[in-house]
Amino acid sequence: MTIKQMIQENNRLRERMTPANRDYVEDVIIAVRSTRADRQQAEKKLLEVASDVLKAQEAGRTASQLYGEDPAACARSIADTLPKRKAIEGAAYYIMIPWAAFTFLFLVEAVFGLVAEWSGYAGEPINRISLLALIVLAAGSILLTELVTKTLNKPGSDEGSGKPKIDLKAIGVYLIILIIVMIIGFSMRTMLPVFTVNPWVSLVIGLVGLAGLRFIFLRRG
């Protein structure tokens, strides 16, 4: 099963649990997913936990009777048995996010710049990119990705709909961090340079970025 299929099956199993058992399993899920455990193996183990709890429930036993009173301790014991993601994978992940954002930015700049050139418009303002914009784009892309990822990793659902809950606290934290980054950047705007990038150069940078995404970050095996 793929990770997505295992998550969907886990959601389906939890819908059949009692509120107490569901809360216990969801606490375990949140704790395990927040560790550096290999995602594929973690979701496989979490699916086994959900299945075991449901079987125990049908036999009249609770999740706490099966795995102990403390779901956090249960999650730690599970995570300790799972292989860990390599450190380079974590670093590459946070490099890939702004890399993808910059790739998209330069491709858009290339399209608009070339269209402006072919239309006879002197498009220098279109081709100007500030260092401030790059800093904000890098920080914003990472924060937005983290926000979406953590929100989707929440296993809770609204009235059994299976829809992820929106973590308002996380949204607030990420927005505050992004605002701080923007304030710092704008306070330094007179110190940060602005570049004029030829649209053909933007196109080359964008294509190199796409190649990097394909052959460096998204390669299989």
Coordinates of C-alpha atoms in Angstrom, one line a residue:
M1 CA 0.0 0.0 0.0
T2 CA 1.1 3.6 -0.6
I3 CA 1.4 6.1 2.2
K4 CA -1.8 7.7 1.1
Q5 CA -3.7 4.4 1.0
M6 CA -2.5 3.5 4.5
I7 CA -3.6 6.9 5.8
Q8 CA -7.0 6.5 4.3
E9 CA -7.4 3.0 5.7
N10 CA -6.3 4.2 9.1
N11 CA -8.9 6.9 9.0
R12 CA -11.5 4.3 8.0
L13 CA -10.6 2.1 10.9
R14 CA -10.7 4.9 13.5
E15 CA -14.2 5.8 12.4
R16 CA -15.3 2.5 13.9
M17 CA -13.6 3.0 17.3
T18 CA -15.1 4.3 20.5
P19 CA -14.3 7.9 21.3
A20 CA -11.7 6.9 23.9
N21 CA -9.9 4.4 21.7
R22 CA -10.0 6.9 18.8
D23 CA -8.5 9.7 20.9
Y24 CA -5.7 7.3 22.1
V25 CA -4.8 6.2 18.6
E26 CA -4.8 9.7 17.3
D27 CA -2.5 10.8 20.1
V28 CA -0.1 8.0 19.1
I29 CA -0.4 9.0 15.4
I30 CA 0.4 12.7 16.0
A31 CA 3.4 11.8 18.2
V32 CA 4.9 9.2 15.8
R33 CA 4.4 11.4 12.7
S34 CA 6.3 14.2 14.5
T35 CA 9.4 12.1 14.9
R36 CA 12.1 11.4 12.3
A37 CA 10.9 7.9 11.7
D38 CA 10.7 6.7 8.1
R39 CA 7.3 7.8 6.8
Q40 CA 6.5 4.5 4.9
Q41 CA 7.4 2.3 7.9
A42 CA 5.7 4.7 10.3
E43 CA 2.4 4.6 8.5
K44 CA 2.6 0.8 8.2
K45 CA 3.1 0.5 11.9
L46 CA 0.3 3.0 12.7
L47 CA -2.1 1.0 10.5
E48 CA -1.2 -2.1 12.5
V49 CA -1.9 -0.2 15.7
A50 CA -5.3 0.9 14.5
S51 CA -6.1 -2.6 13.4
D52 CA -5.0 -4.1 16.7
V53 CA -7.0 -1.6 18.7
L54 CA -10.1 -2.3 16.7
K55 CA -9.7 -6.0 17.2
A56 CA -9.2 -5.5 20.9
Q57 CA -12.3 -3.3 21.0
E58 CA -14.4 -6.0 19.5
A59 CA -13.0 -8.3 22.2
G60 CA -14.0 -5.9 24.9
R61 CA -10.6 -4.4 25.6
T62 CA -9.5 -0.8 25.3
A63 CA -6.5 0.8 23.6
S64 CA -5.0 1.7 27.0
Q65 CA -5.3 -1.9 28.2
L66 CA -3.6 -3.1 25.0
Y67 CA -0.7 -0.5 24.8
G68 CA -0.6 1.1 28.2
E69 CA -2.1 4.2 29.8
D70 CA 0.2 6.7 28.2
P71 CA -0.1 7.1 24.4
A72 CA 3.0 9.3 24.3
A73 CA 5.1 6.4 25.8
C74 CA 3.5 4.0 23.3
A75 CA 4.4 6.4 20.5
R76 CA 8.0 6.6 21.7
S77 CA 8.3 2.8 21.9
I78 CA 7.0 2.5 18.3
A79 CA 9.3 5.2 17.0
D80 CA 12.3 3.6 18.6
T81 CA 11.7 0.4 16.6
L82 CA 11.4 2.2 13.2
P83 CA 14.2 3.2 10.8
K84 CA 15.0 6.9 10.8
R85 CA 15.1 9.2 7.9
K86 CA 18.7 10.2 7.0
A87 CA 19.7 13.7 8.0
I88 CA 20.5 14.6 4.4
E89 CA 16.9 13.9 3.5
G90 CA 15.7 16.5 6.0
A91 CA 18.2 19.1 4.7
A92 CA 17.4 18.3 1.1
Y93 CA 13.7 18.7 1.9
Y94 CA 14.1 22.3 3.1
I95 CA 16.4 23.1 0.2
M96 CA 13.9 21.7 -2.3
I97 CA 11.0 23.9 -1.2
P98 CA 12.6 27.3 -2.0
W99 CA 14.3 25.7 -5.0
A100 CA 10.9 24.9 -6.4
A101 CA 9.6 28.4 -5.5
F102 CA 12.6 30.1 -7.2
T103 CA 12.1 27.9 -10.3
F104 CA 8.5 28.9 -10.6
L105 CA 9.4 32.6 -10.1
F106 CA 12.0 32.6 -12.8
L107 CA 9.9 30.7 -15.3
V108 CA 7.1 33.3 -14.7
E109 CA 9.5 36.1 -15.1
A110 CA 10.8 34.6 -18.3
V111 CA 7.3 34.2 -19.8
F112 CA 6.2 37.8 -18.9
G113 CA 9.6 39.2 -20.0
L114 CA 9.6 37.4 -23.4
V115 CA 6.0 38.4 -24.1
A116 CA 6.9 42.0 -23.3
E117 CA 9.9 41.9 -25.6
W118 CA 7.9 40.4 -28.5
S119 CA 5.2 43.0 -27.9
G120 CA 7.7 45.8 -28.3
Y121 CA 7.5 46.8 -24.7
A122 CA 10.6 47.8 -22.8
G123 CA 10.1 45.4 -20.0
E124 CA 13.0 46.3 -17.6
P125 CA 10.6 46.8 -14.7
I126 CA 9.1 43.4 -15.3
N127 CA 12.6 41.8 -15.2
R128 CA 13.7 43.4 -12.0
I129 CA 14.0 41.1 -9.0
S130 CA 14.9 42.2 -5.5
L131 CA 16.9 40.3 -3.0
L132 CA 14.1 41.1 -0.5
A133 CA 11.6 39.3 -2.7
L134 CA 13.8 36.2 -2.9
I135 CA 14.3 36.1 0.9
V136 CA 10.5 36.5 1.5
L137 CA 9.7 33.9 -1.1
A138 CA 12.2 31.4 0.4
A139 CA 10.9 31.9 3.9
G140 CA 7.3 32.0 2.9
S141 CA 7.4 28.9 0.8
I142 CA 9.0 26.9 3.7
L143 CA 6.5 28.2 6.2
L144 CA 3.5 27.6 4.0
T145 CA 4.7 24.0 3.2
E146 CA 5.2 23.3 6.9
L147 CA 1.8 24.7 7.7
V148 CA 0.0 22.6 5.1
T149 CA 2.0 19.5 6.0
K150 CA 1.3 19.7 9.7
T151 CA -2.3 20.5 9.1
L152 CA -2.8 17.5 6.9
N153 CA -0.9 15.3 9.4
K154 CA -3.6 16.0 12.0
P155 CA -5.6 12.8 12.1
G156 CA -8.7 14.3 13.7
S157 CA -11.9 14.6 11.7
D158 CA -15.0 16.7 12.0
E159 CA -17.9 14.4 12.9
G160 CA -16.3 11.5 11.3
S161 CA -16.0 13.2 7.9
G162 CA -12.3 12.3 7.7
K163 CA -11.4 15.9 6.8
P164 CA -8.3 17.3 8.5
K165 CA -8.8 19.8 11.2
I166 CA -7.3 23.3 10.7
D167 CA -4.7 24.0 13.4
L168 CA -5.4 27.7 14.1
K169 CA -2.5 27.8 16.6
A170 CA 0.0 26.6 14.0
I171 CA -1.4 29.1 11.4
G172 CA -0.9 31.9 13.9
V173 CA 2.7 30.9 14.7
Y174 CA 3.7 30.6 11.1
L175 CA 2.0 33.9 10.2
I176 CA 3.8 35.6 13.0
I177 CA 7.2 34.2 11.9
L178 CA 6.5 35.2 8.3
I179 CA 5.5 38.8 9.4
I180 CA 8.8 39.1 11.4
V181 CA 10.8 37.9 8.3
M182 CA 9.0 40.5 6.2
I183 CA 9.5 43.3 8.7
I184 CA 13.2 42.5 8.9
G185 CA 13.5 42.3 5.2
F186 CA 11.6 45.6 4.6
S187 CA 13.7 47.3 7.2
M188 CA 16.8 46.4 5.2
R189 CA 15.2 47.2 1.8
T190 CA 17.5 50.1 1.1
M191 CA 20.5 47.9 1.9
L192 CA 19.4 45.0 -0.3
P193 CA 20.2 45.1 -4.1
V194 CA 17.7 44.8 -6.9
F195 CA 18.7 42.8 -10.0
T196 CA 17.7 43.2 -13.6
V197 CA 17.5 39.7 -15.1
N198 CA 17.2 39.2 -18.9
P199 CA 14.1 37.0 -19.7
W200 CA 16.3 34.6 -21.6
V201 CA 18.5 34.2 -18.5
S202 CA 15.4 33.8 -16.3
L203 CA 14.3 31.0 -18.7
V204 CA 17.6 29.2 -18.5
I205 CA 17.6 29.5 -14.7
G206 CA 14.0 28.2 -14.6
L207 CA 14.9 25.2 -16.8
V208 CA 18.0 24.4 -14.7
G209 CA 15.7 24.6 -11.7
L210 CA 13.3 22.1 -13.3
A211 CA 16.2 19.8 -14.1
G212 CA 17.4 20.0 -10.6
L213 CA 14.0 19.1 -9.2
R214 CA 13.7 16.1 -11.5
F215 CA 17.2 14.7 -11.2
I216 CA 18.4 15.8 -7.8
F217 CA 15.4 16.0 -5.5
L218 CA 12.8 13.8 -7.2
R219 CA 15.0 11.0 -8.5
R220 CA 13.8 7.5 -7.6
G221 CA 15.9 5.1 -5.7

